[in-house]
Short mmCIF file of C-alpha atoms and ligand atoms in Angstrom, two decimals:
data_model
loop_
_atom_site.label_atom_id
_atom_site.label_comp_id
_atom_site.label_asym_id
_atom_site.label_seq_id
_atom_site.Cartn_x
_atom_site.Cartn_y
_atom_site.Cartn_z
CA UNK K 3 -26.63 8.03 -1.34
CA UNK K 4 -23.91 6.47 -3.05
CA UNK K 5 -20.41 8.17 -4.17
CA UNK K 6 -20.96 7.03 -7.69
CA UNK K 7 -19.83 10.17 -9.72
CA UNK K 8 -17.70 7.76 -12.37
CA UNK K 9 -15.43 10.82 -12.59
CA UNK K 10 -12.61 8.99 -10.64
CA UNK K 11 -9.89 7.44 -11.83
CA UNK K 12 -9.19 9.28 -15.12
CA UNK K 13 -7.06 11.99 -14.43
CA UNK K 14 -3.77 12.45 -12.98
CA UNK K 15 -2.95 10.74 -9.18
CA UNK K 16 -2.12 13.47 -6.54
CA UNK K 17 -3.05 12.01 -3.54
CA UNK K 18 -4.06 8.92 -1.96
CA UNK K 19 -5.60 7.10 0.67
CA UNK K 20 -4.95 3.90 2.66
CA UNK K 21 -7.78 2.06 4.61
CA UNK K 22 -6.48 -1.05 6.67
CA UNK K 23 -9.41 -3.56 7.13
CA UNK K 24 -8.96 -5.40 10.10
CA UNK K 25 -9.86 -7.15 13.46
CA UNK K 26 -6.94 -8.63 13.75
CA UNK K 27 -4.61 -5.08 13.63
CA UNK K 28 -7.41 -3.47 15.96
CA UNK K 29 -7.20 -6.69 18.15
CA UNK K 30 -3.38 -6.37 18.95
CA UNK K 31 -3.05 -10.11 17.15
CA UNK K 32 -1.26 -8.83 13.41
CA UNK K 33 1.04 -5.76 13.04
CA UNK K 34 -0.27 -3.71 9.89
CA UNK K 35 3.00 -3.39 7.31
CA UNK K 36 1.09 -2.54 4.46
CA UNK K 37 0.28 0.87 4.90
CA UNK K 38 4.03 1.32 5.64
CA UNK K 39 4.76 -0.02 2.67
CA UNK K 40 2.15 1.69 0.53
CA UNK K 41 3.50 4.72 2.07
CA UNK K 42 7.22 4.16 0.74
CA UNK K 43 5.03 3.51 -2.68
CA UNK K 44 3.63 6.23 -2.56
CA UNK K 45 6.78 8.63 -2.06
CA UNK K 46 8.83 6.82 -4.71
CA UNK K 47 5.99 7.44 -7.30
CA UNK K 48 5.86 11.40 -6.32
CA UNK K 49 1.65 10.94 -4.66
CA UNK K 50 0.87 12.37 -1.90
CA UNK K 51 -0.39 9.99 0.75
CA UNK K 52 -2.50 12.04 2.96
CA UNK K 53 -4.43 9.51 5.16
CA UNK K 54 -4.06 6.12 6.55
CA UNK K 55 -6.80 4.72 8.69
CA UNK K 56 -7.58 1.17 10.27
CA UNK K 57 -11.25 -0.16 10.91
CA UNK K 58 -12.94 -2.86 12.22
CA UNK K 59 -14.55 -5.58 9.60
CA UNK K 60 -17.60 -4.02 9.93
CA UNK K 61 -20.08 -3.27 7.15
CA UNK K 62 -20.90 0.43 7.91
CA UNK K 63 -17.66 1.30 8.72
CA UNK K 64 -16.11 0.03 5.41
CA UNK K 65 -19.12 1.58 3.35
CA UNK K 66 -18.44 5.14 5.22
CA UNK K 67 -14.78 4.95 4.82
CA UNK K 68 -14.37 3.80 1.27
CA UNK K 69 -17.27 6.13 0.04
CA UNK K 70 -15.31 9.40 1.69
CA UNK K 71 -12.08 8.11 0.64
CA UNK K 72 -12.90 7.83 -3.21
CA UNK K 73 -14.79 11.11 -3.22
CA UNK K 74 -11.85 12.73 -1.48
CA UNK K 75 -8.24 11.04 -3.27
CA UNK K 76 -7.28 10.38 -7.06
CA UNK K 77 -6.10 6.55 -5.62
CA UNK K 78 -7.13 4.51 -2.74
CA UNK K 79 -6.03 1.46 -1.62
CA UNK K 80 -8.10 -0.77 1.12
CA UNK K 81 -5.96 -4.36 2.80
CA UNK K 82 -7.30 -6.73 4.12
CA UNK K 83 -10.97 -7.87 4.63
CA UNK K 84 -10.25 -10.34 1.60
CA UNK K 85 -7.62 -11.47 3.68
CA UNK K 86 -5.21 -13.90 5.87
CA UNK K 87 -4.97 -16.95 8.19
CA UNK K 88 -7.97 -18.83 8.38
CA UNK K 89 -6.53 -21.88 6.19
CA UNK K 90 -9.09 -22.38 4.36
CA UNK K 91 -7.63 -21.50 0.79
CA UNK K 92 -4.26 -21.85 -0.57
CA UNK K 93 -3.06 -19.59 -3.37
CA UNK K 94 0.19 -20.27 -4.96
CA UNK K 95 2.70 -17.58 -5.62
CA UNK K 96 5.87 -17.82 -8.16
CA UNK K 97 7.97 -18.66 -5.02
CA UNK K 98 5.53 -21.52 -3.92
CA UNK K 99 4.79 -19.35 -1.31
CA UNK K 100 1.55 -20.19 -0.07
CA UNK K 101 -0.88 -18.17 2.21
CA UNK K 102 -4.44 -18.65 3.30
CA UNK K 103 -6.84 -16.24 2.73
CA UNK K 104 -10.20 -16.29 4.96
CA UNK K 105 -13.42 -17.16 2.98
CA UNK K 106 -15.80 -15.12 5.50
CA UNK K 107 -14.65 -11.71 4.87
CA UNK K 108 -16.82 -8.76 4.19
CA UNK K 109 -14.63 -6.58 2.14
CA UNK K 110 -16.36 -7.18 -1.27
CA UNK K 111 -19.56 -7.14 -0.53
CA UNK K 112 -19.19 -3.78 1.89
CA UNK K 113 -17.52 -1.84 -1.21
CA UNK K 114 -20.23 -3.07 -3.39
CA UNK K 115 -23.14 -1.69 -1.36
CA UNK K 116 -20.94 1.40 -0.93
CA UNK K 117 -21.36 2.16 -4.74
CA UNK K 118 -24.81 0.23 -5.41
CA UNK K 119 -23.10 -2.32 -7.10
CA UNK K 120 -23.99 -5.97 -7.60
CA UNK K 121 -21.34 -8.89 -6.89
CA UNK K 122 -20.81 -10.93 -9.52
CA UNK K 123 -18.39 -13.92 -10.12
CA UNK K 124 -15.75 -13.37 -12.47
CA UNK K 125 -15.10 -16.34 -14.58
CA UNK K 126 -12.21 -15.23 -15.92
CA UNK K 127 -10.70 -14.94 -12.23
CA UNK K 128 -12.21 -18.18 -11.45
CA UNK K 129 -10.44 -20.21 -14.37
CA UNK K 130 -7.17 -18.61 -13.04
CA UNK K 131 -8.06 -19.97 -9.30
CA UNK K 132 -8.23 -23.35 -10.92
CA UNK K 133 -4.90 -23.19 -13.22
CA UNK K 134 -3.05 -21.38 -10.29
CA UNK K 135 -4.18 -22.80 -7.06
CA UNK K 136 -3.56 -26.07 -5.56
CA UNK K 137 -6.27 -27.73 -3.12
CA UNK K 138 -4.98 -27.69 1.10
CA UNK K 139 -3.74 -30.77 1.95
CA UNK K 140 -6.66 -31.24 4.40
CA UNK K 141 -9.18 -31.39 1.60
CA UNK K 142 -7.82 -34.19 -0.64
CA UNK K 143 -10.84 -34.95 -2.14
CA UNK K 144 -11.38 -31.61 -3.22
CA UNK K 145 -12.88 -31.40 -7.00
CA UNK K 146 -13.57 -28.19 -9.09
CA UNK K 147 -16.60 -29.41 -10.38
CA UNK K 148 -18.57 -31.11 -7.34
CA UNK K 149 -20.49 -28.89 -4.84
CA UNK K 150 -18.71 -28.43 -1.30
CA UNK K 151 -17.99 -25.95 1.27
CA UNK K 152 -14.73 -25.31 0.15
CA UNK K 153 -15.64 -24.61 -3.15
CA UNK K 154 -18.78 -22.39 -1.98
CA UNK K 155 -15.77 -20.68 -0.15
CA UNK K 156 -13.34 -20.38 -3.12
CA UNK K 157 -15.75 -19.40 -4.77
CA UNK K 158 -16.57 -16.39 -2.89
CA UNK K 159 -13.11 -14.92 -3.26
CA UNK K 160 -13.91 -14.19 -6.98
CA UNK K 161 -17.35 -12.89 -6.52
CA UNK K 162 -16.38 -9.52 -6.78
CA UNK K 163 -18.17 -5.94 -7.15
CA UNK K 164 -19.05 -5.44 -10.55
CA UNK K 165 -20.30 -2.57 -12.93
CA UNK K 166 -21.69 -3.38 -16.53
CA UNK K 167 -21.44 0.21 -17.73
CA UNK K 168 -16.86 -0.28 -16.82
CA UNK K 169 -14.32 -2.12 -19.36
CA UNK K 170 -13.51 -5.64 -17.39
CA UNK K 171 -9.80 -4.71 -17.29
CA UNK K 172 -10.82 -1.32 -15.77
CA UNK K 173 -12.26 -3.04 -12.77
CA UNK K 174 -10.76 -6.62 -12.35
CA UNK K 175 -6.98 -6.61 -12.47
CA UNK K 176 -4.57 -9.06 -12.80
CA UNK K 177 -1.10 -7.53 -11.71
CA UNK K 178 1.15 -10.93 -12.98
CA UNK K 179 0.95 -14.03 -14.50
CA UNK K 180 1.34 -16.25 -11.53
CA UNK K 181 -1.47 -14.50 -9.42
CA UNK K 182 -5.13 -15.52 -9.30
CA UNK K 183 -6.33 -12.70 -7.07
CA UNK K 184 -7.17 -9.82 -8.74
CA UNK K 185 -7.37 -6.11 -7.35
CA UNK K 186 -10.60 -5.70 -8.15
CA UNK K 187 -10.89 -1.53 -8.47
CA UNK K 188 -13.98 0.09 -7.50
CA UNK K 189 -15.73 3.20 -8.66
CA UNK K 190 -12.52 4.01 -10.03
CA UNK K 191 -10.00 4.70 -7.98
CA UNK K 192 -11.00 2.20 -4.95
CA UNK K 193 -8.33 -0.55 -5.38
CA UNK K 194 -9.19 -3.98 -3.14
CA UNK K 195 -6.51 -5.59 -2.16
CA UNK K 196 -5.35 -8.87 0.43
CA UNK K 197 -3.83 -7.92 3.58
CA UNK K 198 -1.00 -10.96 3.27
CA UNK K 199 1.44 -8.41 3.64
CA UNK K 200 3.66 -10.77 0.89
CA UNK K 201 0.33 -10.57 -2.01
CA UNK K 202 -0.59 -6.86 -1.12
CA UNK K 203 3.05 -6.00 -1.74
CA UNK K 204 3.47 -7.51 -4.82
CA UNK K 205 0.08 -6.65 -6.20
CA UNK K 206 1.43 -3.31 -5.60
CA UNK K 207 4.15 -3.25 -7.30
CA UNK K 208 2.16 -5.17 -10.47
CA UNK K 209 -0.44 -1.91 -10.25
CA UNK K 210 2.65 0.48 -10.73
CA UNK K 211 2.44 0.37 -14.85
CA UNK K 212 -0.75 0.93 -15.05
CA UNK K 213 -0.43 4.09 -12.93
CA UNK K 214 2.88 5.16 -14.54
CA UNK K 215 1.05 7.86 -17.19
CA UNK K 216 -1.13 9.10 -14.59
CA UNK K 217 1.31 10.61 -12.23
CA UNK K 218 2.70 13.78 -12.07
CA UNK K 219 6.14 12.97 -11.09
CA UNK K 220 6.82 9.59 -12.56
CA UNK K 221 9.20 7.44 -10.44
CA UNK K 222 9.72 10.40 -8.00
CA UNK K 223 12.44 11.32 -9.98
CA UNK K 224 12.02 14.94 -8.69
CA UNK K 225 11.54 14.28 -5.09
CA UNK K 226 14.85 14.06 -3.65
CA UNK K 227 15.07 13.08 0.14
CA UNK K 228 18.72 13.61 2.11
CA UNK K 229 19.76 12.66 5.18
CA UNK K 230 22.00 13.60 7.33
CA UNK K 231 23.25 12.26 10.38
CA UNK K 232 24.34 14.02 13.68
CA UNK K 233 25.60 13.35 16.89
CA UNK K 234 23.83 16.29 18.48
CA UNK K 235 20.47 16.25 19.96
CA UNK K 236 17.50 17.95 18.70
CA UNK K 237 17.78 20.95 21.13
CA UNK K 238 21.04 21.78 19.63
CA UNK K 239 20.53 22.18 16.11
CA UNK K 240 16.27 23.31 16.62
CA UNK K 241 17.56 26.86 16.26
CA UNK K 242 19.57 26.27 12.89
CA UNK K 243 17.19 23.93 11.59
CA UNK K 244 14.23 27.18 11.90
CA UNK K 245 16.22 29.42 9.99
CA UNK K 246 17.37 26.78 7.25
CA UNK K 247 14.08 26.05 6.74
CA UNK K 248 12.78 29.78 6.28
CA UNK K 249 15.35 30.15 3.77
CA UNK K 250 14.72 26.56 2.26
CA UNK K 251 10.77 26.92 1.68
CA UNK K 252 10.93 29.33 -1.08
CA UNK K 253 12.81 26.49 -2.90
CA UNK K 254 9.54 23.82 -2.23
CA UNK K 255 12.25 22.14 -0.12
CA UNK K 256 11.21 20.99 4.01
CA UNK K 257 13.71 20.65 6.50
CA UNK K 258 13.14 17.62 8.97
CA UNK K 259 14.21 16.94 12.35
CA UNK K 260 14.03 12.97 13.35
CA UNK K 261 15.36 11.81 16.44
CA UNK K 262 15.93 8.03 16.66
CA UNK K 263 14.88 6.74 19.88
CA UNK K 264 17.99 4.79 22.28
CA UNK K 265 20.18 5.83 19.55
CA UNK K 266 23.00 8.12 19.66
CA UNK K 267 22.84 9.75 16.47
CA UNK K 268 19.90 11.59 15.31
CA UNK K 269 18.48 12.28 11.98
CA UNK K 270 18.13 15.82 9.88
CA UNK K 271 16.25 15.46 6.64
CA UNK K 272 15.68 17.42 3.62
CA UNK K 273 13.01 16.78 1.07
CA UNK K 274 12.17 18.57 -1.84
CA UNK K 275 12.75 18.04 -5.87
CA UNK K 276 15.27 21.68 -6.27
CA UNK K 277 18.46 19.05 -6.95
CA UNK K 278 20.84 22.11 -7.60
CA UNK K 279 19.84 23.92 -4.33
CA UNK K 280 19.42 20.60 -1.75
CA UNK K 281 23.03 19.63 -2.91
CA UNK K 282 24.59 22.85 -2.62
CA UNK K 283 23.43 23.10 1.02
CA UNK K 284 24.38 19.38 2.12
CA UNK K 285 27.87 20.74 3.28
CA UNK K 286 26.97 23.83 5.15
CA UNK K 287 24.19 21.68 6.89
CA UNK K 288 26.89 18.47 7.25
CA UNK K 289 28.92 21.67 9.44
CA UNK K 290 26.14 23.44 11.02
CA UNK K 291 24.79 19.79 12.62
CA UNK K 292 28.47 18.51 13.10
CA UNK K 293 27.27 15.06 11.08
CA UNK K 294 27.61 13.85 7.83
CA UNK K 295 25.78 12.87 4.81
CA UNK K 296 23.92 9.26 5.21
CA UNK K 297 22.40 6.83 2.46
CA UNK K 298 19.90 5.35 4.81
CA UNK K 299 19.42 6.24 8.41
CA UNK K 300 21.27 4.13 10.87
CA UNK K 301 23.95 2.88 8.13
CA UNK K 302 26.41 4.64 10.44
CA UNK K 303 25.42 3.08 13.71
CA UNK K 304 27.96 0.28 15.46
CA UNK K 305 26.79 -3.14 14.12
CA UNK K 306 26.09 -4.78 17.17
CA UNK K 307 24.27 -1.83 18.99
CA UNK K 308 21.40 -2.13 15.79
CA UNK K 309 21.27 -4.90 14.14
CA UNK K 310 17.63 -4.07 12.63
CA UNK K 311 18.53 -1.40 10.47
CA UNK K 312 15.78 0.85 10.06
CA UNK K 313 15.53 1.90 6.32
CA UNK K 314 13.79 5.19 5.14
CA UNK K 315 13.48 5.60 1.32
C1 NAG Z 408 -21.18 2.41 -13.51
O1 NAG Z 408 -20.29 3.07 -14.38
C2 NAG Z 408 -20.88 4.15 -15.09
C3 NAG Z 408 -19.84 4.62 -16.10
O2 NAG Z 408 -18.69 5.10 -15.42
C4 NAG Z 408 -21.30 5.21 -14.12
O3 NAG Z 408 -21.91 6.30 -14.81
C5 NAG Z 408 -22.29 4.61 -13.13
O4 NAG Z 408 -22.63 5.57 -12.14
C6 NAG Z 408 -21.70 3.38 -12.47
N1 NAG Z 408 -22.71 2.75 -11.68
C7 NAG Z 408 -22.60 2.57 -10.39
C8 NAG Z 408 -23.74 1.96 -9.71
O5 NAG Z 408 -21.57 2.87 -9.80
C1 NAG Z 409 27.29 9.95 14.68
O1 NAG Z 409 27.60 10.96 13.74
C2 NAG Z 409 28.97 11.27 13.68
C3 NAG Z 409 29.13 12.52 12.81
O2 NAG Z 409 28.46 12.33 11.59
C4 NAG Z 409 29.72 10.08 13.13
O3 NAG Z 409 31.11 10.35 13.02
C5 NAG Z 409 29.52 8.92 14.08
O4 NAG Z 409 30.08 7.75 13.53
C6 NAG Z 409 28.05 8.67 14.37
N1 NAG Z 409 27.98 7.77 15.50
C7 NAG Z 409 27.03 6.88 15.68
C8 NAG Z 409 27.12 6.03 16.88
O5 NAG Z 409 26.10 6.77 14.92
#
């Protein structure tokens, strides 16, 4: 049976989910950045990310995945699947950036089965492809209007799960004016998007209006994250960091411990949205841990010792 309730995607976003499609990421061949980056998203718009998982680009695992995942979170996101390196298709971003996306992915069609749905093309998304993206260089005899391969395979990446009974701009979306691909949004909540780390972020980002009135803590104003730097190891301060944390709880505020591996200085986090009580502790903590307050971890490190900063937001 399908997961096809229609109650998703109305109400307010608490949690979400984050399903990396790929071979390649299983294979060892791409590093997966998205769900790192959905992750940061997620904490600067106040939603609770509770589950990241990678599968292979394989039709029963995608249905079983995305079908649990929209039952169980207000927003998921899938990458990849619609996605990179096989140049077959150019798509051109504001920067001229351009990527290829594979023709011979199963994402679409995978989510549509999931939910019954049929796959339809989407002319609207199709005119874009032709205002917005410029043939490869390999195909210079490539013409919108005469049968080929490459147009069978453009083709396909705008043939895109489709339900009747759903407003068009509820289910095909079109996060900016320079983008052809659209996050196509499934059974409500399920959001499709590219794994090109470069598209997936920015169609992100463009997705972040439209969510803006459904979240609970707009902008994570509330949720506050410190950090706190200190040159003593984890043993040292474990016994502190219990008993600040039993008297931090009460306040909805967690005390974290982070050691930074081969560096010297080590990481002591709190997180919570009580403003008044998380700054009024920084200085007993700054003394109890012998460190000091830090805007992003590493920032106090010797330059040439760490040159890749590590940034937590
Ligand atoms: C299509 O959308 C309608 C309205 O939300 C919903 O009731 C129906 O179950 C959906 N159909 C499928 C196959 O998902
Ligand atoms: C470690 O922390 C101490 C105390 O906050 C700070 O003075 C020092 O610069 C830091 N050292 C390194 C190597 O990060």
């Amino acid at each position: 049976m399908a997961a096809t309730t229609g109650a998703q995607g109305k109400g307010l976003i608490h949690t979400a989910a984050c399903l990396i499609i790929g071979d390649e990421v299983l294979g060892g061949k791409t590093v997966d950045t998205n769900s790192a980056y959905l992750a940061k998203f997620c904490f600067s718009a106040g939603i609770n990310l509770k589950r990241i998982e990678v599968i292979a680009d394989d039709e029963s695992e995608i249905v079983e995945a995305v079908r649990r995942m929209s039952n169980n979170y207000d927003f998921v996101v899938t990458s990849g699947g619609i996605g990179p390196t096989y140049v077959v298709f150019f798509v051109r971003c504001l920067d001229e950036l351009t990527v290829g996306l594979r023709h011979d992915d199963i994402t679409y069609q995978s989510i549509a089965k999931a939910f019954d749905l049929p796959l339809k093309q989407h002319d609207a998304a199709f005119e874009r492809m032709k205002r917005l993206s410029k043939p490869h260089p390999s195909q210079p005899n490539f013409d919108w209007n005469t049968p080929s391969a490459a147009l069978t395979a453009k083709k396909r990446m705008i043939i895109l799960p489709y339900n009747d009974s759903i407003a068009d701009e509820e289910q095909v979306i079109f996060t900016d004016d320079q983008l052809w691909v659209p996050v196509a949004c499934v059974n409500g909540n399920v959001h499709i998007l590219p794994g090109v780390p470069r598209l997936f972020e920015r169609m992100l980002d463009g997705l972040k209006p439209r969510l803006l009135p459904r979240l609970t803590d707009p902008e994570g104003k509330g949720v506050l994250r410190i950090l706190i730097s200190t040159p003593l190891p984890e043993s040292a301060v474990a016994e502190y960091l219990t008993q600040l944390a039993a008297r931090a709880e009460p306040k909805g505020v967690k005390v974290g411990s982070y050691p930074r591996w081969g560096k010297e200085n080590n990481t002591v986090t709190l997180v919570g949205r009580d403003v008044e009580f998380m700054e009024s502790i920084v200085p007993e903590v700054e003394k109890a841990v012998q460190g000091h307050r830090v805007a992003v971890e590493g920032e106090d490190d010797p330059a040439q010792a760490d040159p890749k900063k590590t940034e937590v937001a």
